mmCIF file with all atom_site columns, C-alpha atoms in Angstrom:
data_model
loop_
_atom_site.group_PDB
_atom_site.id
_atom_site.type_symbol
_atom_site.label_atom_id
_atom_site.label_alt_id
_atom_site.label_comp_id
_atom_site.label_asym_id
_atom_site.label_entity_id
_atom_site.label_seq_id
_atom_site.pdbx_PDB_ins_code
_atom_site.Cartn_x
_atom_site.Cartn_y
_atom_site.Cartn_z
_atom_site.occupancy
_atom_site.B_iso_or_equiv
_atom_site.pdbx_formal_charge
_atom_site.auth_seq_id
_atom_site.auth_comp_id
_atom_site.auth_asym_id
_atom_site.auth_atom_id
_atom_site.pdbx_PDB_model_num
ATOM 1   C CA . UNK L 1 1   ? 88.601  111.380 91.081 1.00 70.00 ? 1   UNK L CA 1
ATOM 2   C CA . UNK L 1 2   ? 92.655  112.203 90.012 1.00 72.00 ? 2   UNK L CA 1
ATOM 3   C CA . UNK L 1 3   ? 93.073  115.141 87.663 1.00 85.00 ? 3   UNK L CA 1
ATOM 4   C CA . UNK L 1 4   ? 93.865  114.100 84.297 1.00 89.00 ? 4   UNK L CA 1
ATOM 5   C CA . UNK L 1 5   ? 97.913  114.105 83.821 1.00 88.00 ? 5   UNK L CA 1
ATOM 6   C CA . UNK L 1 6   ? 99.259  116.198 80.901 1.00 91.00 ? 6   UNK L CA 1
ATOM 7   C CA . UNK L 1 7   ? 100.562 114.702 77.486 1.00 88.00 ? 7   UNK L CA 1
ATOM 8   C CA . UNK L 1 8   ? 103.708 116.194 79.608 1.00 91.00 ? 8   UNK L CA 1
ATOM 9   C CA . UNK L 1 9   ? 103.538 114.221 82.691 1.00 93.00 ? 9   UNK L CA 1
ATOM 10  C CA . UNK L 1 10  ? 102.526 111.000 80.692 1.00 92.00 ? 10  UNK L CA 1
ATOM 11  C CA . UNK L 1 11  ? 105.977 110.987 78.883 1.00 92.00 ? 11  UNK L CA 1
ATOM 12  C CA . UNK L 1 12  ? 107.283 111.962 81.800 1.00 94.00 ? 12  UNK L CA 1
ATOM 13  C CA . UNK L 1 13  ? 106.477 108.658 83.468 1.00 95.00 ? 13  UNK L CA 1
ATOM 14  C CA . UNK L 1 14  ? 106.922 106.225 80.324 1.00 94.00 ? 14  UNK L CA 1
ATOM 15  C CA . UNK L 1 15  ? 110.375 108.069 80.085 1.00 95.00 ? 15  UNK L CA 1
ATOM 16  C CA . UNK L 1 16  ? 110.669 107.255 83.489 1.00 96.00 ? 16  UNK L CA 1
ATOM 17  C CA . UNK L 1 17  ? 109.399 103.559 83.364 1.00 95.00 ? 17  UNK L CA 1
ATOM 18  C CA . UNK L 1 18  ? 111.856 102.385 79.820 1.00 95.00 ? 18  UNK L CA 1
ATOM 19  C CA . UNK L 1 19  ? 114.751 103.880 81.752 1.00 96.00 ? 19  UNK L CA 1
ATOM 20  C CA . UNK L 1 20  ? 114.317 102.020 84.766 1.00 96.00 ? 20  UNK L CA 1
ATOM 21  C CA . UNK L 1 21  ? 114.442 99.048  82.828 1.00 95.00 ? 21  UNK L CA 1
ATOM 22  C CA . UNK L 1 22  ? 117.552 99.603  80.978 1.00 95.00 ? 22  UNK L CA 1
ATOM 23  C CA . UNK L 1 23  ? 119.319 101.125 84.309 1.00 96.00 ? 23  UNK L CA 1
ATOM 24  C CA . UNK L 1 24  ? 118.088 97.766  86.116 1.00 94.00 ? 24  UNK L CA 1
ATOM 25  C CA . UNK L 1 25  ? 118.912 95.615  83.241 1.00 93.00 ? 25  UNK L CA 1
ATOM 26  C CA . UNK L 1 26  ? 122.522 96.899  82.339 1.00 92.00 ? 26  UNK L CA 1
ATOM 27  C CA . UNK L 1 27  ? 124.257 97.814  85.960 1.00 78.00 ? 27  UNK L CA 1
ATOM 28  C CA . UNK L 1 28  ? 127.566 95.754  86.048 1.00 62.00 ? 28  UNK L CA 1
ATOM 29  C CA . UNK L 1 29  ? 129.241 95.293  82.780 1.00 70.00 ? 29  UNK L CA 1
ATOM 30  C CA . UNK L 1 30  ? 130.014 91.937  83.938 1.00 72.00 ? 30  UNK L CA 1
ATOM 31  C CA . UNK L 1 31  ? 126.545 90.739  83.483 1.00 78.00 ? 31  UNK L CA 1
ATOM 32  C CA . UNK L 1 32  ? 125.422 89.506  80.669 1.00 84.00 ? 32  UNK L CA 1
ATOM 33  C CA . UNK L 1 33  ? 122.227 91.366  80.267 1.00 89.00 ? 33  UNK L CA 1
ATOM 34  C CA . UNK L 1 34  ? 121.816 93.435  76.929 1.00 90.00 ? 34  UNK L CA 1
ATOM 35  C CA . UNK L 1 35  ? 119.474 95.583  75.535 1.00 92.00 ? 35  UNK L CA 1
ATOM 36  C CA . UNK L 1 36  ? 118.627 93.904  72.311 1.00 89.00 ? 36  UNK L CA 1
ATOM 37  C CA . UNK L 1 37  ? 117.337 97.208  70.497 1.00 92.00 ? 37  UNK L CA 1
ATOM 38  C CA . UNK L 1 38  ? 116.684 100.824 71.090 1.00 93.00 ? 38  UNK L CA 1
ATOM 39  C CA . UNK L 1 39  ? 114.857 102.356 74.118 1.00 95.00 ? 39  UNK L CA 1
ATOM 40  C CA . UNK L 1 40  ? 112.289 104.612 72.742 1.00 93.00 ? 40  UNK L CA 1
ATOM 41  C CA . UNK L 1 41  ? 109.779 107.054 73.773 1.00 91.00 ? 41  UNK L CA 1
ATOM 42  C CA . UNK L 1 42  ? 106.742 106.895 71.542 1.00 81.00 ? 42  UNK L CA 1
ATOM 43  C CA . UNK L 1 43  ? 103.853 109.340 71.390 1.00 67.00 ? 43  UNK L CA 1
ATOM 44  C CA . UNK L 1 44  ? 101.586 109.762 74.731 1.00 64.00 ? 44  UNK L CA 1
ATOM 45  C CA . UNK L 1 45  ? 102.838 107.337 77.178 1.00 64.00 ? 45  UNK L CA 1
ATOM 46  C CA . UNK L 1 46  ? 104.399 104.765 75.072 1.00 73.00 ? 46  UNK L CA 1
ATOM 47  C CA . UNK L 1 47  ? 107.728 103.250 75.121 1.00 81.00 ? 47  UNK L CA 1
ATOM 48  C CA . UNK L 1 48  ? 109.812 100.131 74.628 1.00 86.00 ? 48  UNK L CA 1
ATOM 49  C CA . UNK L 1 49  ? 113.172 98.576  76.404 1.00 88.00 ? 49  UNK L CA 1
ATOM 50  C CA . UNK L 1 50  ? 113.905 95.380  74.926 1.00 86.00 ? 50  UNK L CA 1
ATOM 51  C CA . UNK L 1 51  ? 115.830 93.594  77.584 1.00 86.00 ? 51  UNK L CA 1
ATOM 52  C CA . UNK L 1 52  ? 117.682 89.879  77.020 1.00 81.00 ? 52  UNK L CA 1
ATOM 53  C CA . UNK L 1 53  ? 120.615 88.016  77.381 1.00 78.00 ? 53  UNK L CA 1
ATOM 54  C CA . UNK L 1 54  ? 123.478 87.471  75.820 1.00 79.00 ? 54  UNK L CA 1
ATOM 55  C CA . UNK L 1 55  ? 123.702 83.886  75.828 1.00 74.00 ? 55  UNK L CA 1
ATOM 56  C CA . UNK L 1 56  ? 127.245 83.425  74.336 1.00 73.00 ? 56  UNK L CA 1
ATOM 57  C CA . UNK L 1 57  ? 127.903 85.161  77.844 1.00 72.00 ? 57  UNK L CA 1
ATOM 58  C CA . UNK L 1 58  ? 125.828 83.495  79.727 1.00 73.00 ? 58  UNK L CA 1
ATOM 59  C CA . UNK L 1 59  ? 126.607 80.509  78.007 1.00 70.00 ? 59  UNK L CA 1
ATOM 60  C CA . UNK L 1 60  ? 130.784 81.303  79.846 1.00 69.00 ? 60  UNK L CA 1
ATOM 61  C CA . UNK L 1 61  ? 128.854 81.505  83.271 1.00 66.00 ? 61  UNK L CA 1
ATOM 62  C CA . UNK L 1 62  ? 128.847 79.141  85.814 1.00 66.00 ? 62  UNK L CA 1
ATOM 63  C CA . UNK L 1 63  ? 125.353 77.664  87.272 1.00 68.00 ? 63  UNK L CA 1
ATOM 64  C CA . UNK L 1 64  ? 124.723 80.149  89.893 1.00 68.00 ? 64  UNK L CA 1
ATOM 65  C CA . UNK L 1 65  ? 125.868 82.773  87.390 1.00 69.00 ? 65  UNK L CA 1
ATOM 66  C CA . UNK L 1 66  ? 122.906 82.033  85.304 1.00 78.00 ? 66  UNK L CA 1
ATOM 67  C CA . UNK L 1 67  ? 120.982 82.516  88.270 1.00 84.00 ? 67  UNK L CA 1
ATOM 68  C CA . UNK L 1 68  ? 121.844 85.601  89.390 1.00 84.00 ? 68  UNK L CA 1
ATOM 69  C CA . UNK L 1 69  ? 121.617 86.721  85.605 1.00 85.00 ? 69  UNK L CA 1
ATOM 70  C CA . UNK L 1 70  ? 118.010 85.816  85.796 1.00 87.00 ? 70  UNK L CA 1
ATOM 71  C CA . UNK L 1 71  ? 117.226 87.109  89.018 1.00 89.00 ? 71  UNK L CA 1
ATOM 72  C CA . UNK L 1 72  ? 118.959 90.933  86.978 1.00 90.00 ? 72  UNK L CA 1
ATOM 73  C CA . UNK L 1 73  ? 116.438 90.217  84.736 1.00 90.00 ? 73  UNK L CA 1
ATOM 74  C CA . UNK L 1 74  ? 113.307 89.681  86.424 1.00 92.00 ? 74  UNK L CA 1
ATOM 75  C CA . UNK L 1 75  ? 114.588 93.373  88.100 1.00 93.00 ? 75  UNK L CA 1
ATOM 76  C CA . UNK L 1 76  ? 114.741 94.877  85.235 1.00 94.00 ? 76  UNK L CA 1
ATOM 77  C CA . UNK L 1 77  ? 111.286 93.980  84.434 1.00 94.00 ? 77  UNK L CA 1
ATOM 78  C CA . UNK L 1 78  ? 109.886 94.711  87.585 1.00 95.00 ? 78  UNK L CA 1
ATOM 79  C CA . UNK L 1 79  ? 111.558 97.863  88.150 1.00 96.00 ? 79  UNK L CA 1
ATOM 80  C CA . UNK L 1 80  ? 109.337 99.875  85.127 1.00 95.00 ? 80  UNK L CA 1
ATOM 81  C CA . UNK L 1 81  ? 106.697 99.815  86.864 1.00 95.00 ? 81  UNK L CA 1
ATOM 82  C CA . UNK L 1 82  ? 108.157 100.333 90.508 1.00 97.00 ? 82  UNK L CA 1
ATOM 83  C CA . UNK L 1 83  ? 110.243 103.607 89.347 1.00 97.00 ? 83  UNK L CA 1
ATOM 84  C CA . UNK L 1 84  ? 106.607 104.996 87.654 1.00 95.00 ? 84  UNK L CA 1
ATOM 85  C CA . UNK L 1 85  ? 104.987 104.729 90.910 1.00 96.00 ? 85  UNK L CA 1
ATOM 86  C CA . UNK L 1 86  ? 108.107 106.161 92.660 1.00 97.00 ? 86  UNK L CA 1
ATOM 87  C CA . UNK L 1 87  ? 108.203 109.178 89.994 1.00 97.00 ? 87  UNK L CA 1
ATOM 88  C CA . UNK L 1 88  ? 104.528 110.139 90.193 1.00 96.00 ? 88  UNK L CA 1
ATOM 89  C CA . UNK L 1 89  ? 104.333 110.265 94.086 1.00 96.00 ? 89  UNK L CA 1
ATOM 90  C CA . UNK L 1 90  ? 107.810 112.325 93.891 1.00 96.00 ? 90  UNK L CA 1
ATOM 91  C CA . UNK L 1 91  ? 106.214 114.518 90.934 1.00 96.00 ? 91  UNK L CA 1
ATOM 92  C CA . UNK L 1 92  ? 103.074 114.862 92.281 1.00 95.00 ? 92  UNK L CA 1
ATOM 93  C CA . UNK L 1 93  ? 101.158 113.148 88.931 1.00 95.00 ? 93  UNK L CA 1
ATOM 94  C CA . UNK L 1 94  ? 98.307  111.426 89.123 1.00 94.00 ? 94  UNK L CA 1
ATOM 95  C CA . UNK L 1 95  ? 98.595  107.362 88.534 1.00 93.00 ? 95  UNK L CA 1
ATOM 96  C CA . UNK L 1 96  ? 96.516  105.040 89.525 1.00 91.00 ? 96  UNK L CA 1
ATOM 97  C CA . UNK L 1 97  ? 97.377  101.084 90.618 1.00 91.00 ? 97  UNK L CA 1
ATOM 98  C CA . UNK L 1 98  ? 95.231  100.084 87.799 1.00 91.00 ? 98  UNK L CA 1
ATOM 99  C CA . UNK L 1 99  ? 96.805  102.250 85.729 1.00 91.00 ? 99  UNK L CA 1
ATOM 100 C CA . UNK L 1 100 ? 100.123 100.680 86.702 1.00 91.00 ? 100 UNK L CA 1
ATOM 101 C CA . UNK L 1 101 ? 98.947  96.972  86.688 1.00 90.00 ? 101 UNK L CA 1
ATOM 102 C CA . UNK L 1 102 ? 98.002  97.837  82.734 1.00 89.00 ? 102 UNK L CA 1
ATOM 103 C CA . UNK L 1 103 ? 101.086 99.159  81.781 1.00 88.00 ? 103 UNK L CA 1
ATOM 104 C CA . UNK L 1 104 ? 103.118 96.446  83.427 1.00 91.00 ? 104 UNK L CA 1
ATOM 105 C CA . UNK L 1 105 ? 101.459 93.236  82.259 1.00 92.00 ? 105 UNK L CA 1
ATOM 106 C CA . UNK L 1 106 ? 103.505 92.401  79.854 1.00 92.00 ? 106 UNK L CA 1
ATOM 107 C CA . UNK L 1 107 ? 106.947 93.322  81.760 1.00 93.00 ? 107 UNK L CA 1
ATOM 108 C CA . UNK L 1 108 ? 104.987 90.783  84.923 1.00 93.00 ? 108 UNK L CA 1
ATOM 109 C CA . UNK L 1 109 ? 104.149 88.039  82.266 1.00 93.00 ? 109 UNK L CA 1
ATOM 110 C CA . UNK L 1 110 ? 108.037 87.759  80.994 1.00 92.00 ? 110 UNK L CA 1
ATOM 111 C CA . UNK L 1 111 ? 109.167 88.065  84.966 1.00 92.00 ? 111 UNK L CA 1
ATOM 112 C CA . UNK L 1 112 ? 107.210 85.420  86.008 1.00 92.00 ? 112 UNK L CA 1
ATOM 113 C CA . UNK L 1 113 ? 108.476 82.933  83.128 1.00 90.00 ? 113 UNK L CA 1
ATOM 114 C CA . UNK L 1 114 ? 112.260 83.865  84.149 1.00 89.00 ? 114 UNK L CA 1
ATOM 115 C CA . UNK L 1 115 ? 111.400 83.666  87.673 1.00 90.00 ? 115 UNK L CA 1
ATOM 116 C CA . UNK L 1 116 ? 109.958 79.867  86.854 1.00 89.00 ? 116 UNK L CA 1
ATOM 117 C CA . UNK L 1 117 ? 113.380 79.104  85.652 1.00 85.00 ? 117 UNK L CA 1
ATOM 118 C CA . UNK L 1 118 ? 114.877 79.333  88.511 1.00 84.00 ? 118 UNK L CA 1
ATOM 119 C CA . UNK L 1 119 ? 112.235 78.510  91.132 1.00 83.00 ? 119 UNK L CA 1
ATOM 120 C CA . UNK L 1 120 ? 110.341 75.454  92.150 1.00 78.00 ? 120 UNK L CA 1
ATOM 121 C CA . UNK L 1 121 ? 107.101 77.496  92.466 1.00 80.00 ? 121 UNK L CA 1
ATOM 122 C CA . UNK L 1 122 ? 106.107 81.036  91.345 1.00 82.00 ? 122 UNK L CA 1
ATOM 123 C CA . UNK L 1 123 ? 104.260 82.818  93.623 1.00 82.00 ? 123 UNK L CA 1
ATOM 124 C CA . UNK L 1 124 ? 103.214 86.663  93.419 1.00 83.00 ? 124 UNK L CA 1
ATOM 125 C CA . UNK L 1 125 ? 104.818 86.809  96.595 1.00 89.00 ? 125 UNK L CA 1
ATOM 126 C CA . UNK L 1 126 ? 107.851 86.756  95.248 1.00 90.00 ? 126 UNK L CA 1
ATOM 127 C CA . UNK L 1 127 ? 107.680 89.704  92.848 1.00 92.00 ? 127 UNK L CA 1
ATOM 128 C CA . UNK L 1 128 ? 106.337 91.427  95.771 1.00 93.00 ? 128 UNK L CA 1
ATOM 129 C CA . UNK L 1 129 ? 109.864 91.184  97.056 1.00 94.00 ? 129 UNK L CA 1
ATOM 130 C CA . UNK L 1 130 ? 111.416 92.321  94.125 1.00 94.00 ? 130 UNK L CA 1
ATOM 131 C CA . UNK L 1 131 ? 109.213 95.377  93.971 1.00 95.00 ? 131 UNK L CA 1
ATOM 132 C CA . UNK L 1 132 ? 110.217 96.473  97.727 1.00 96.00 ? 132 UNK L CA 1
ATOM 133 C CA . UNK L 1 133 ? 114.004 95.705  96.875 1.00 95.00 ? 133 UNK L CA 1
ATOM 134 C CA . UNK L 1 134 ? 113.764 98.124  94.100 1.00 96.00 ? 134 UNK L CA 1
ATOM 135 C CA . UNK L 1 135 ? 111.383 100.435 95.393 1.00 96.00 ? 135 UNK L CA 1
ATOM 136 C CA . UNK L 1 136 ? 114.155 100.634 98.520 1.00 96.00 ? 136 UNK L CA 1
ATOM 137 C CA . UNK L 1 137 ? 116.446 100.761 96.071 1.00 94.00 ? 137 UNK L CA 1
ATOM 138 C CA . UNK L 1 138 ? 114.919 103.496 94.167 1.00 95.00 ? 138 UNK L CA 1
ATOM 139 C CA . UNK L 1 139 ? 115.558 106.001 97.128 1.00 93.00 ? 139 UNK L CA 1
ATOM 140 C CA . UNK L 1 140 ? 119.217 105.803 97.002 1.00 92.00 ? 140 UNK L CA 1
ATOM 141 C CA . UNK L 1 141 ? 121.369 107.332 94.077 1.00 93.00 ? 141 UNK L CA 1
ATOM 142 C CA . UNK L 1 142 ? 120.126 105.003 91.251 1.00 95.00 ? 142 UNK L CA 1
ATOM 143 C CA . UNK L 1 143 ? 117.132 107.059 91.186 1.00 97.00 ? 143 UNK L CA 1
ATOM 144 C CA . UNK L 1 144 ? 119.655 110.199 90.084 1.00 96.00 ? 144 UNK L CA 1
ATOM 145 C CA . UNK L 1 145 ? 120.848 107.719 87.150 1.00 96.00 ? 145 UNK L CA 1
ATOM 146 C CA . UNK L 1 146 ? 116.970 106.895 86.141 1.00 97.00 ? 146 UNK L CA 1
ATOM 147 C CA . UNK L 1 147 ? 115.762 110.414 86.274 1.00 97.00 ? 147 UNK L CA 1
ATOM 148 C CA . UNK L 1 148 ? 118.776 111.688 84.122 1.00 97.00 ? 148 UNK L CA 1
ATOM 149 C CA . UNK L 1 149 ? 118.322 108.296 81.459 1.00 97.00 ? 149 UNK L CA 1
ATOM 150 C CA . UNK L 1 150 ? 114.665 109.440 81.547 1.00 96.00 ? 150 UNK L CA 1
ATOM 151 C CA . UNK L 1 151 ? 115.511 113.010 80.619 1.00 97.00 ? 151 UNK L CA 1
ATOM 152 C CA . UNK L 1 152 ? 117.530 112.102 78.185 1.00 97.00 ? 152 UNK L CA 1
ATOM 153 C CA . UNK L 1 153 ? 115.196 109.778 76.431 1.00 96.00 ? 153 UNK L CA 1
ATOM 154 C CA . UNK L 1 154 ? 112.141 112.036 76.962 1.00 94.00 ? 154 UNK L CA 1
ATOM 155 C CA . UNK L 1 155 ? 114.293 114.425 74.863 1.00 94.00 ? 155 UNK L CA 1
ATOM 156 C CA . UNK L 1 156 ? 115.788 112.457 72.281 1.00 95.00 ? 156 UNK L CA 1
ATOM 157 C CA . UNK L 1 157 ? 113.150 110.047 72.032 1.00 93.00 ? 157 UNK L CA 1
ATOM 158 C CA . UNK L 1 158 ? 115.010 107.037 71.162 1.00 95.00 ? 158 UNK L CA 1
ATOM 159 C CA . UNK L 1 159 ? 118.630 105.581 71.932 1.00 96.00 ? 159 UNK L CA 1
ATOM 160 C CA . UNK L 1 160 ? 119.929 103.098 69.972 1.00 95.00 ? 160 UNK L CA 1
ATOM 161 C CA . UNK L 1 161 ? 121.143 100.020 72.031 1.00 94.00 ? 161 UNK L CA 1
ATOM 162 C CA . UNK L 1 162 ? 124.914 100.979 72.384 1.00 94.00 ? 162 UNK L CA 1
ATOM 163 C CA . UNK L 1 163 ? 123.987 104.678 73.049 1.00 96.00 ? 163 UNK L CA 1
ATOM 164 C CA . UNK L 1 164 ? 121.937 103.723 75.913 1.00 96.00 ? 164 UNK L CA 1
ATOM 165 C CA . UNK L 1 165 ? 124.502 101.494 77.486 1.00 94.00 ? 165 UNK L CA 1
ATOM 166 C CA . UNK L 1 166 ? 126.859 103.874 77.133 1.00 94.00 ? 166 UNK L CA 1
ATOM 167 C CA . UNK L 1 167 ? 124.508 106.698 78.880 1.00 96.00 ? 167 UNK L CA 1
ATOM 168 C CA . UNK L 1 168 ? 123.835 104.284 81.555 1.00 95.00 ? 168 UNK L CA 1
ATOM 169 C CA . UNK L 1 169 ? 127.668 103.513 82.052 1.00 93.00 ? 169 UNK L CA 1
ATOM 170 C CA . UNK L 1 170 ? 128.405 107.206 82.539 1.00 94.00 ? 170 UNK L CA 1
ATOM 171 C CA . UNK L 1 171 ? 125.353 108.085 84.831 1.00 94.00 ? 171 UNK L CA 1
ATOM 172 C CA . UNK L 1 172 ? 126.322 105.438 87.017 1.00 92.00 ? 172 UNK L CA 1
ATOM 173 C CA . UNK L 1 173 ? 129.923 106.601 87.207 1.00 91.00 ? 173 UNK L CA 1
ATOM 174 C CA . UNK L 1 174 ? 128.504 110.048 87.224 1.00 92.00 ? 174 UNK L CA 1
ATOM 175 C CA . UNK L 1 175 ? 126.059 109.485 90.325 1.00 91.00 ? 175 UNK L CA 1
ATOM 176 C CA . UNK L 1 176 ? 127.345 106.426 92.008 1.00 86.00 ? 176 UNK L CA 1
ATOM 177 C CA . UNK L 1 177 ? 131.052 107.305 92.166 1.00 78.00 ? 177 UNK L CA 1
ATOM 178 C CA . UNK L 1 178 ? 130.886 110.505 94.335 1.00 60.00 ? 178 UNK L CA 1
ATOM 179 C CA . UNK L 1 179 ? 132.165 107.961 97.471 1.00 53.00 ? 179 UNK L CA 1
ATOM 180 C CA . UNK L 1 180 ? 133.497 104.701 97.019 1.00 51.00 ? 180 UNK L CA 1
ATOM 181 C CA . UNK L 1 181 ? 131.740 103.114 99.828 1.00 52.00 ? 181 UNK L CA 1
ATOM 182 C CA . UNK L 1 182 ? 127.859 104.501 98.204 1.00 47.00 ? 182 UNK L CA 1
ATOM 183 C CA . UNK L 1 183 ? 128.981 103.305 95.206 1.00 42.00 ? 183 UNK L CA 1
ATOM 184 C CA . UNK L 1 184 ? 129.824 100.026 95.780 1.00 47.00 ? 184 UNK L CA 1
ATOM 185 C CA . UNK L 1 185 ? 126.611 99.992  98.036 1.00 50.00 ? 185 UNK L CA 1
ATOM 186 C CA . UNK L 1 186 ? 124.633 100.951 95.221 1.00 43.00 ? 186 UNK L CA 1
ATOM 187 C CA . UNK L 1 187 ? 126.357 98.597  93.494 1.00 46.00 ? 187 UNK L CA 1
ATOM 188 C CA . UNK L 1 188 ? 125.276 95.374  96.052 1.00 48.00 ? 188 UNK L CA 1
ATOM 189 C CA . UNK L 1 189 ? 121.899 97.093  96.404 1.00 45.00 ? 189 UNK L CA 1
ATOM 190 C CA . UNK L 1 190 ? 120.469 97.517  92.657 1.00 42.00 ? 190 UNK L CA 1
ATOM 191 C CA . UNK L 1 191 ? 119.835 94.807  89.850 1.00 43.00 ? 191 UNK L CA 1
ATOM 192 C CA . UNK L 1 192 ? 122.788 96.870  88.347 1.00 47.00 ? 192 UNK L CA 1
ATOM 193 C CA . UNK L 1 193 ? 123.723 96.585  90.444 1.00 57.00 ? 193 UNK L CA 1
ATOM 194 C CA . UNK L 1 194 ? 123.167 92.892  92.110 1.00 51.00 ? 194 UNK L CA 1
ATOM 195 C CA . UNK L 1 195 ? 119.729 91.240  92.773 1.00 52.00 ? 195 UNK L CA 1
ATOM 196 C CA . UNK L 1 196 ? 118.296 89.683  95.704 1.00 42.00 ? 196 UNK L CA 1
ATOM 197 C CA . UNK L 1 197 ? 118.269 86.059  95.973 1.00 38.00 ? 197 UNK L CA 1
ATOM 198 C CA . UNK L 1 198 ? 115.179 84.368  95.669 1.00 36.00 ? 198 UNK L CA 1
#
């Protein structure tokens, strides 16, 4: 039986988990992916990214713009629970699948509707894939931009919507810019970054 994590370690991972979404979410400014309130950190474990579009700029997209757009979105949702797991085997803090299949329901449920949008058939399968993209994805530089987003947020405990883009803006310059070629491979690698296609 796992130790029992800390009141520490468990906003350690939430931190981790709401800042993942926003990093996944937000990426290229060209998107049209928003955070639609603040990221917050609240009491043991607890948090909340509200992710959506902006459909006035979706609305300016072409057809296979919206799908990419949704495709960013079903990695933003995915990628909460995907940079937990990643954190807790780096950190050494105890987290069970379970434990992970709870606190992602919700972030699985809204992935699967946008994921119905734009395929024929949903199929677990699928988010499988997204979970390996990011979790690939996850040991490249983007995990410098979660970790510091996390820190942040595990300190200030809530970032209002335009603070939070703006953090993620300058931690991806900050992190992904040391050499143009990594950057732009983060870039093409990450939902921020540019999602798979399904």
């Amino acid at each position: 039986m796992p130790r029992p994590r800390t009141p520490d370690e468990d906003d350690r991972l939430a931190a981790v988990h709401e800042a993942a979404h926003a990093v996944f979410a937000l990426g290229d400014e060209d998107q049209p992916i928003i955070l639609a309130d603040a990221v917050t950190l609240a009491g043991r474990g607890f948090g909340a990214a509200a992710i959506g579009l902006d459909t006035v700029r979706l609305g300016t997209l072409t057809d296979p713009g919206r799908v990419q757009a949704r495709q960013t979105l079903i990695w933003s949702f995915v990628a909460g629970g995907v940079a937990e797991t990643h954190a807790a085997k780096l950190w050494n803090i105890p987290l069970t699948p379970r434990e992970t299949r709870a606190a992602t329901q919700v972030d699985y449920q809204l992935a699967r509707q946008v994921l119905a949008e734009i395929s024929a058939e949903v199929d677990d399968r699928q988010l499988a894939e997204y979970e390996a993209d990011i979790a690939l994805t996850l040991e490249g530089k983007i995990w410098d931009v979660v970790a510091a987003f996390a820190a942040e947020l595990q300190d200030k405990r809530r970032l209002e919507a335009a603070a939070a883009t703006a953090l993620v803006r300058k931690l991806c310059a900050e992190h992904l810019a040391d050499d143009p070629d990594d950057a732009q491979d983060a870039q093409d690698e990450s939902g921020a970054l540019s999602p798979p296609t399904a």
